[in-house]
PDB file of C-alpha atoms in Angstrom:
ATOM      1  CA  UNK A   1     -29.906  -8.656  22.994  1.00 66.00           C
ATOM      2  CA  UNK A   2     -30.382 -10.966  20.444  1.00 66.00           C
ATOM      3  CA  UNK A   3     -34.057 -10.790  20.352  1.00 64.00           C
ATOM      4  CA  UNK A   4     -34.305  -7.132  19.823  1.00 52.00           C
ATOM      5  CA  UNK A   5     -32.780  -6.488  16.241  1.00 53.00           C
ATOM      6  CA  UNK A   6     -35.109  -5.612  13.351  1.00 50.00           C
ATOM      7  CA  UNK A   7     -35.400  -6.876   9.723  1.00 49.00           C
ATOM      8  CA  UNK A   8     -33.493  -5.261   7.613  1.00 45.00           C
ATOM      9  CA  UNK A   9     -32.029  -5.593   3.775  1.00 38.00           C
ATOM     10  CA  UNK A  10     -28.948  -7.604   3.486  1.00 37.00           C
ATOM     11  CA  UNK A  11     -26.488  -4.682   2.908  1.00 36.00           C
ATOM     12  CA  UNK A  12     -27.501  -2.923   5.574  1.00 38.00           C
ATOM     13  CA  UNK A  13     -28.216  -3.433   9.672  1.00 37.00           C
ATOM     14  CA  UNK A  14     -29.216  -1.611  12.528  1.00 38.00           C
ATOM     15  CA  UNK A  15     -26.750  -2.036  14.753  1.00 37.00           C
ATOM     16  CA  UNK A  16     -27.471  -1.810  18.648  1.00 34.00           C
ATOM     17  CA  UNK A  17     -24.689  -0.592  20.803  1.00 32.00           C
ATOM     18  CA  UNK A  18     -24.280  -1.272  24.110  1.00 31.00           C
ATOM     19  CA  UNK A  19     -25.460   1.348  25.005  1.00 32.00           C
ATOM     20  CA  UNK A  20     -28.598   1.934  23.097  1.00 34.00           C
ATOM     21  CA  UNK A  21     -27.504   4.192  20.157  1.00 34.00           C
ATOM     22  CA  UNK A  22     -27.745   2.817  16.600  1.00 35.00           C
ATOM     23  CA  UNK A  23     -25.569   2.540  13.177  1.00 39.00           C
ATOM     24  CA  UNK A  24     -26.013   2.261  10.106  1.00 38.00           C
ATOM     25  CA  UNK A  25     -22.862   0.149   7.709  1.00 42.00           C
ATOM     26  CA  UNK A  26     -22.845  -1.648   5.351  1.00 40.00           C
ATOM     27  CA  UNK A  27     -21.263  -5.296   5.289  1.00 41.00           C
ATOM     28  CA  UNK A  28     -17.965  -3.575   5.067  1.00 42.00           C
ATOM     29  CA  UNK A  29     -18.085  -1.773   7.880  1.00 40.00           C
ATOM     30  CA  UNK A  30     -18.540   1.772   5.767  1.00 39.00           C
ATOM     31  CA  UNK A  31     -21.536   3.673   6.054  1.00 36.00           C
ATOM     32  CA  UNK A  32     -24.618   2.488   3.923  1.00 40.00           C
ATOM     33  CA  UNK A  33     -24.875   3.564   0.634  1.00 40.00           C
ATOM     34  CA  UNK A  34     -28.172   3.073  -0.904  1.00 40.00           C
ATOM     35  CA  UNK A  35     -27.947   4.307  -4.561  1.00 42.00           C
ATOM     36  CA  UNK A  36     -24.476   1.551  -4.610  1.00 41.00           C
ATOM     37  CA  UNK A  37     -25.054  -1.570  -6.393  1.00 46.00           C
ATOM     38  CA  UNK A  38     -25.801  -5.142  -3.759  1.00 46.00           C
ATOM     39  CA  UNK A  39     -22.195  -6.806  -3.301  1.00 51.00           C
ATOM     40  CA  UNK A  40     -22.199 -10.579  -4.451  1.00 55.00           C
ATOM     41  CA  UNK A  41     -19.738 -12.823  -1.760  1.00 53.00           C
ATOM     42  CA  UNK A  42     -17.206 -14.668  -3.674  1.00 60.00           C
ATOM     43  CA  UNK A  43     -17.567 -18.588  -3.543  1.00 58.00           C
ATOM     44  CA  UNK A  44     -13.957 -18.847  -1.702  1.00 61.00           C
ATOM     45  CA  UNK A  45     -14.960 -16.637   0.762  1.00 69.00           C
ATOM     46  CA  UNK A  46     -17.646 -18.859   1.340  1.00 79.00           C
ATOM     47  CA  UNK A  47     -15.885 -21.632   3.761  1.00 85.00           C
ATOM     48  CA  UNK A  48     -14.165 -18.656   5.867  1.00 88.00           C
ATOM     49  CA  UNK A  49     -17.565 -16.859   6.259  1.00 88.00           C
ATOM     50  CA  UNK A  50     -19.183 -19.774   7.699  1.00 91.00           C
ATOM     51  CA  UNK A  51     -15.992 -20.775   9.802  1.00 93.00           C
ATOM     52  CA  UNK A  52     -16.307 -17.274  11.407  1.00 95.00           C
ATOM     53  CA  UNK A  53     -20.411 -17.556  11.718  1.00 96.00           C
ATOM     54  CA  UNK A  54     -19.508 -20.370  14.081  1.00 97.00           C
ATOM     55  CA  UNK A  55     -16.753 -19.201  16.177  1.00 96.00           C
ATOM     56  CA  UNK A  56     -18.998 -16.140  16.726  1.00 97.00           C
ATOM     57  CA  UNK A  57     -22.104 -18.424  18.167  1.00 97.00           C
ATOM     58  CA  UNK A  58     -19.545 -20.529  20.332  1.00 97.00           C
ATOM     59  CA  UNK A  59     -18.198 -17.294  21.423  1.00 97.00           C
ATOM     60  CA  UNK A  60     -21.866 -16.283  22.093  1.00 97.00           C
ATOM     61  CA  UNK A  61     -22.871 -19.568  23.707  1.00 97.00           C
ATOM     62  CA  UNK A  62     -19.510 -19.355  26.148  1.00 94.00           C
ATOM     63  CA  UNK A  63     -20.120 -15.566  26.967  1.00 94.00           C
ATOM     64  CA  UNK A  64     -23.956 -16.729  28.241  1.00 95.00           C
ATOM     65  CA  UNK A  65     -22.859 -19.462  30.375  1.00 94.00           C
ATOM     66  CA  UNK A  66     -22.213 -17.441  33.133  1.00 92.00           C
ATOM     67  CA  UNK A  67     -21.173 -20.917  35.398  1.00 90.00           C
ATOM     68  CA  UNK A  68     -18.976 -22.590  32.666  1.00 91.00           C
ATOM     69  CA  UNK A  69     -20.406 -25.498  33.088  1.00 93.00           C
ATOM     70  CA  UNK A  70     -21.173 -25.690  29.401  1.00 96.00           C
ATOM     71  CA  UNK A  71     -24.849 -25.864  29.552  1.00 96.00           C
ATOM     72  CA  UNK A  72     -26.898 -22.295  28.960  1.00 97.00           C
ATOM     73  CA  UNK A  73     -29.436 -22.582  32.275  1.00 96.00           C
ATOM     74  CA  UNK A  74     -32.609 -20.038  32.014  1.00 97.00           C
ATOM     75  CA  UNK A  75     -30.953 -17.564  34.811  1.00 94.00           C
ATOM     76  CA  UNK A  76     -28.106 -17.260  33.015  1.00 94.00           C
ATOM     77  CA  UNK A  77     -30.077 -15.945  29.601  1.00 95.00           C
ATOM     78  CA  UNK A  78     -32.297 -14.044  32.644  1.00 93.00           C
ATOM     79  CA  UNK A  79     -29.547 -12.603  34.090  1.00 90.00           C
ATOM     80  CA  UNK A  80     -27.369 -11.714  31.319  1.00 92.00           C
ATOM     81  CA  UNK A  81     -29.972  -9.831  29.426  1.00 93.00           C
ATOM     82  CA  UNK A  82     -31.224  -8.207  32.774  1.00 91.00           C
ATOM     83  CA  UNK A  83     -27.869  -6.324  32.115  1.00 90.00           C
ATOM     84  CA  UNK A  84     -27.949  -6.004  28.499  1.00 91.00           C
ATOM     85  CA  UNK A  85     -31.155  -3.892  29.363  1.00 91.00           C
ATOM     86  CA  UNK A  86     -29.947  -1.604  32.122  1.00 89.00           C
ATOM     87  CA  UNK A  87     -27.164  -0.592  29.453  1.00 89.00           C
ATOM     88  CA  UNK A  88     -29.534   0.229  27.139  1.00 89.00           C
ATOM     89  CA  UNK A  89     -31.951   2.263  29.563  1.00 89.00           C
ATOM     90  CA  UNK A  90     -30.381   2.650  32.106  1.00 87.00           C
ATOM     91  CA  UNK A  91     -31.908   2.179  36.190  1.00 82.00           C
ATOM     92  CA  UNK A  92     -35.446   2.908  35.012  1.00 84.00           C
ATOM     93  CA  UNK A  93     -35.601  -0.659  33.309  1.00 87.00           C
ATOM     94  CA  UNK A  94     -38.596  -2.560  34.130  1.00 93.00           C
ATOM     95  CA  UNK A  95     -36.707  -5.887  35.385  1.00 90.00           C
ATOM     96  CA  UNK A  96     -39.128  -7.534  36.533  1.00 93.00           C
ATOM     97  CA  UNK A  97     -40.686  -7.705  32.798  1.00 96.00           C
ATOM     98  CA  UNK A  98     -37.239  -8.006  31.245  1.00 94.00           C
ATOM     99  CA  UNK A  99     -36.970 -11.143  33.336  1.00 94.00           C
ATOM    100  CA  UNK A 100     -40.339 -12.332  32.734  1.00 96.00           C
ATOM    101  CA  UNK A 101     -39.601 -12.071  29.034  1.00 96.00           C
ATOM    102  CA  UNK A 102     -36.462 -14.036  29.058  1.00 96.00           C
ATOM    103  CA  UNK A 103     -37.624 -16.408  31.130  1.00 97.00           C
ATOM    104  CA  UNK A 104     -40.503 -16.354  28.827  1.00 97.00           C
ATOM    105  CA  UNK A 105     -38.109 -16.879  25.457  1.00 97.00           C
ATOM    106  CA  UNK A 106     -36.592 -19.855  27.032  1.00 97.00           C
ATOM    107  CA  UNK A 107     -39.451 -21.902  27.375  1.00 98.00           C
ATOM    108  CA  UNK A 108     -40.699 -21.061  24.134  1.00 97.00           C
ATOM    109  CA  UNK A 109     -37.549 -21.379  22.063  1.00 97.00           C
ATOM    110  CA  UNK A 110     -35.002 -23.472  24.029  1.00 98.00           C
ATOM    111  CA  UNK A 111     -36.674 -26.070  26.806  1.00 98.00           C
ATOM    112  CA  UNK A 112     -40.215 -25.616  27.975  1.00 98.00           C
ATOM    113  CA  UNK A 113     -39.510 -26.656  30.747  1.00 97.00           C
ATOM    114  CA  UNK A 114     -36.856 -24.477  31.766  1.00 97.00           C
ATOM    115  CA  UNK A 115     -33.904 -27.654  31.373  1.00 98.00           C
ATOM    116  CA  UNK A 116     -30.481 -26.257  30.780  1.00 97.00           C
ATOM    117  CA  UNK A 117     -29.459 -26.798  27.174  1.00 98.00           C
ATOM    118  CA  UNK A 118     -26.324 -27.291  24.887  1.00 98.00           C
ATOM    119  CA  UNK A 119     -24.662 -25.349  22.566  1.00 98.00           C
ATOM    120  CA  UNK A 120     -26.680 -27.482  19.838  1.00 97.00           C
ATOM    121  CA  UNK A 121     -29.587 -25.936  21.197  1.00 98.00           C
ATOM    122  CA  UNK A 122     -28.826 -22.083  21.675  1.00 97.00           C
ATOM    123  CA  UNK A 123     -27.147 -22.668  18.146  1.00 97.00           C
ATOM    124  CA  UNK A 124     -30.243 -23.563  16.584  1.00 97.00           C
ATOM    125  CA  UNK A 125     -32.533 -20.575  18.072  1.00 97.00           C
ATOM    126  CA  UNK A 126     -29.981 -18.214  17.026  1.00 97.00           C
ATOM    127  CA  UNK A 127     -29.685 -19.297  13.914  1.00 96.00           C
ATOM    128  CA  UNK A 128     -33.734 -18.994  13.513  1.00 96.00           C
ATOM    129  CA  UNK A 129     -33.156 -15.242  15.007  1.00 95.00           C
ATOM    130  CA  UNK A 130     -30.451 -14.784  12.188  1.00 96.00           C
ATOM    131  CA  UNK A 131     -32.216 -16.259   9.215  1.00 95.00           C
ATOM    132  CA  UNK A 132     -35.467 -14.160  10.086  1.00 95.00           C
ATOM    133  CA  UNK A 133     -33.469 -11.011  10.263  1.00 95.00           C
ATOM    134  CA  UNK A 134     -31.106 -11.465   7.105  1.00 95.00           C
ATOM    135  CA  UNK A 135     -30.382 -14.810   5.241  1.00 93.00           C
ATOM    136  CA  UNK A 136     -26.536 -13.137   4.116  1.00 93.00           C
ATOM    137  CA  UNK A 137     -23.952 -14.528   5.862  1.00 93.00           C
ATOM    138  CA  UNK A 138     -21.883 -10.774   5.847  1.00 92.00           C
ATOM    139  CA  UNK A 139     -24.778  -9.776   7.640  1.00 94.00           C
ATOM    140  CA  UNK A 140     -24.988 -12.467  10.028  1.00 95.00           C
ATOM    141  CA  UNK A 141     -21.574 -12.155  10.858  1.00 96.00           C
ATOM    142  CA  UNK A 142     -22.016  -8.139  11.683  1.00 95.00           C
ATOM    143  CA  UNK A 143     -24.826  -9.161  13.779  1.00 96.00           C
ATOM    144  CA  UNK A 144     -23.240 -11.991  15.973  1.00 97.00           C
ATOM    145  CA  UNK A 145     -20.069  -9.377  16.347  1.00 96.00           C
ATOM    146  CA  UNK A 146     -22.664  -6.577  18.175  1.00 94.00           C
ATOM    147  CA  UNK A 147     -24.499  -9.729  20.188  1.00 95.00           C
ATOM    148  CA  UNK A 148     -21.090 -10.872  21.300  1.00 96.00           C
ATOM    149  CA  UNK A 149     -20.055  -6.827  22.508  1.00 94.00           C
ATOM    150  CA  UNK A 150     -23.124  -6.976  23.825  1.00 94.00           C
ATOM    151  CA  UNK A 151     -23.046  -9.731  25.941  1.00 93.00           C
ATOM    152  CA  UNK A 152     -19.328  -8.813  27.022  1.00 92.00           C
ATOM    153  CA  UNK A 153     -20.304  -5.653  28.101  1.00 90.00           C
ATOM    154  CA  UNK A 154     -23.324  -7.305  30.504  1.00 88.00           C
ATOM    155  CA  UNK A 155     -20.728  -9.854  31.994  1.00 88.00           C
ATOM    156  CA  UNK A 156     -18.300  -6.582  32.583  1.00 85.00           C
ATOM    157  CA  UNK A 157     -21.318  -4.887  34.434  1.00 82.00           C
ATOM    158  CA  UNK A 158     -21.359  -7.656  36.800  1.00 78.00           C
ATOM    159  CA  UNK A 159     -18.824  -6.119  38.875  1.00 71.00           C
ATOM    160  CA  UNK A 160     -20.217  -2.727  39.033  1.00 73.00           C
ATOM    161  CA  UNK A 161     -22.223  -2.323  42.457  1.00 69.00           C
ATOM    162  CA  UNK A 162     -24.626  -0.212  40.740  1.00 66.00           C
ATOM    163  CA  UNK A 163     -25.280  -2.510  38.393  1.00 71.00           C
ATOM    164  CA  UNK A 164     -25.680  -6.042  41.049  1.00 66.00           C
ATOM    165  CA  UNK A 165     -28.437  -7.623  41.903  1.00 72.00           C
ATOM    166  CA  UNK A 166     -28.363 -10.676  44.898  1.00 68.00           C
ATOM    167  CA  UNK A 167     -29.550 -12.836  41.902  1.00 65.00           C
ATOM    168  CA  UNK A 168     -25.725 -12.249  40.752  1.00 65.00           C
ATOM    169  CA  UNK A 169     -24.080 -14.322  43.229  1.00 64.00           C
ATOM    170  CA  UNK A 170     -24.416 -17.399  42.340  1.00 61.00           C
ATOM    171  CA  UNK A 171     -22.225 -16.625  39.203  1.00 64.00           C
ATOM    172  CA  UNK A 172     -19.465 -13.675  40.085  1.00 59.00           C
ATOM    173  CA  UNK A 173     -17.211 -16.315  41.460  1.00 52.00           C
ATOM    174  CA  UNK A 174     -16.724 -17.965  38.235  1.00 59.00           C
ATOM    175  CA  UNK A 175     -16.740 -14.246  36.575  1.00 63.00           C
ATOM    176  CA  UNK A 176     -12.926 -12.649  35.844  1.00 59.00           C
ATOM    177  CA  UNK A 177     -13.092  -8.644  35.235  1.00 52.00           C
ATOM    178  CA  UNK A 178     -10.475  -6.450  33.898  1.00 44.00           C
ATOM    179  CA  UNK A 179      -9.705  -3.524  31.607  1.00 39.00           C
ATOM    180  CA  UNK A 180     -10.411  -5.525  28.538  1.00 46.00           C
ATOM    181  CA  UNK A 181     -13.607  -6.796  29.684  1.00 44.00           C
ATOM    182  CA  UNK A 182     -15.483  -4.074  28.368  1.00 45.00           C
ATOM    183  CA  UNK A 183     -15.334  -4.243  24.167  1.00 46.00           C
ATOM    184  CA  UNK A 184     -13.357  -0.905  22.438  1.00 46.00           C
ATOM    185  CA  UNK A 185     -15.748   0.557  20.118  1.00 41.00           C
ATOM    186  CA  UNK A 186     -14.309   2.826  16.837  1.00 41.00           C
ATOM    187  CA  UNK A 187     -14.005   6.489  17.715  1.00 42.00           C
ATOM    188  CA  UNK A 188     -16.978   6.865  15.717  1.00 38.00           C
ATOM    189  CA  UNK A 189     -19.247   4.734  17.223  1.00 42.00           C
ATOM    190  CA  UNK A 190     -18.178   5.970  20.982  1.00 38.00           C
ATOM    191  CA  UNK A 191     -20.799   5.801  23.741  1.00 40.00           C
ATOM    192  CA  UNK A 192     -20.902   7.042  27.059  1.00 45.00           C
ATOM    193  CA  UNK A 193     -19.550   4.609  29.693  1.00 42.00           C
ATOM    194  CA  UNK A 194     -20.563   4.665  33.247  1.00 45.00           C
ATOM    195  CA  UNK A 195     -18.008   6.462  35.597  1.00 47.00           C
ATOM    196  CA  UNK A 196     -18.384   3.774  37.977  1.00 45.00           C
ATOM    197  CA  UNK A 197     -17.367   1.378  34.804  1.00 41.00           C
ATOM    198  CA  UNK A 198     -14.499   3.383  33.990  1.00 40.00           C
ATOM    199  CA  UNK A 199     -13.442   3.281  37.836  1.00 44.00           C
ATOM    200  CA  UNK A 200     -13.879  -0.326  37.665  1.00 41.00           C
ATOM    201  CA  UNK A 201     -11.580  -0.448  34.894  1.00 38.00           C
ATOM    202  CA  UNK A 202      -9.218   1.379  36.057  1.00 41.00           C
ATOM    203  CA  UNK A 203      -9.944   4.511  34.464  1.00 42.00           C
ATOM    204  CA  UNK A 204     -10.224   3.082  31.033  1.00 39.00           C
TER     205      UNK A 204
END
């Protein structure tokens, strides 16, 4: 979730799976060196980084609008992180205070009084969330790439019956599922997937 990521220094992040386990890399994707010297972006690369920053909030923005109907409404943040959490600890969540929370969040930081939003909106909040983390773009970008697995893998779970709650129905209808719903992760960065997942994937 994006809310749950630590400070950290620019060439290096703590990356949350989806399923709870954490990773250490540097903005190249290798493992963090600390004794290496702090990587200065090219000015080219500029323009491209910030193209990418932005495809990977609309991305974000599209993957929480559970109804498509291009607003982001406070059950859709509610519901969507509901799952985020049961991924990351499992049935013993507390969702009744992960709801509260979100609910919470959106009233603080998007509408307070609970009005769906636009992407202009959402945009700016995550933005604050990524600036207050680490101002480097590499490390934005790293960070919007695990939100945006993240938030796949919670839309995936919608379709696990272990996973469903009736506040779900209002949104499966305008939910597709299939094998590549659920985000590959490198060999080493593997995490256990539910079986019932992997049935609902067909095996995968």
């Amino acid at each position: 979730s994006i809310q749950s990521h630590q400070p950290g220094q620019w060439r290096r992040i703590q990356c949350v799976l989806a399923m709870g386990q954490t990773c250490c890399r540097s903005i190249n994707g290798t493992l963090c060196d600390e004794s290496a010297p702090a990587n200065q972006v090219a000015p080219e690369m500029a323009e491209e980084a910030a193209n990418e920053i932005e495809r990977l909030l609309r991305e974000l923005f599209r993957l929480h609008d559970l109804n498509s109907n291009g607003l982001l409404e406070i059950e859709e943040l509610v519901q969507l992180n509901s799952k985020v959490a049961l991924l990351h600890h499992g049935k013993d969540t507390n969702l009744a205070a992960v709801k509260s929370r979100y609910r919470q969040l959106f009233k603080d930081r998007l509408d307070p009084h609970g009005r769906p939003v636009p992407y202009q909106t959402f945009r700016r909040y995550v933005v604050q969330v990524l600036n207050g983390i680490d101002p480097d773009p590499a490390a934005q970008e790293m960070m919007l790439e695990q939100f945006v697995a993240e938030a796949k893998s919670a839309r995936a779970v919608f379709h696990v019956p272990s996973f469903a709650s009736t506040a779900d129905k209002a949104f499966l209808p305008h939910l597709s599922f299939h094998v590549n719903s659920f985000p590959r992760i490198p060999d080493e960065e593997t995490v256990e997937i539910p079986s019932e997942m992997k049935a609902a994937m067909g095996g995968a």
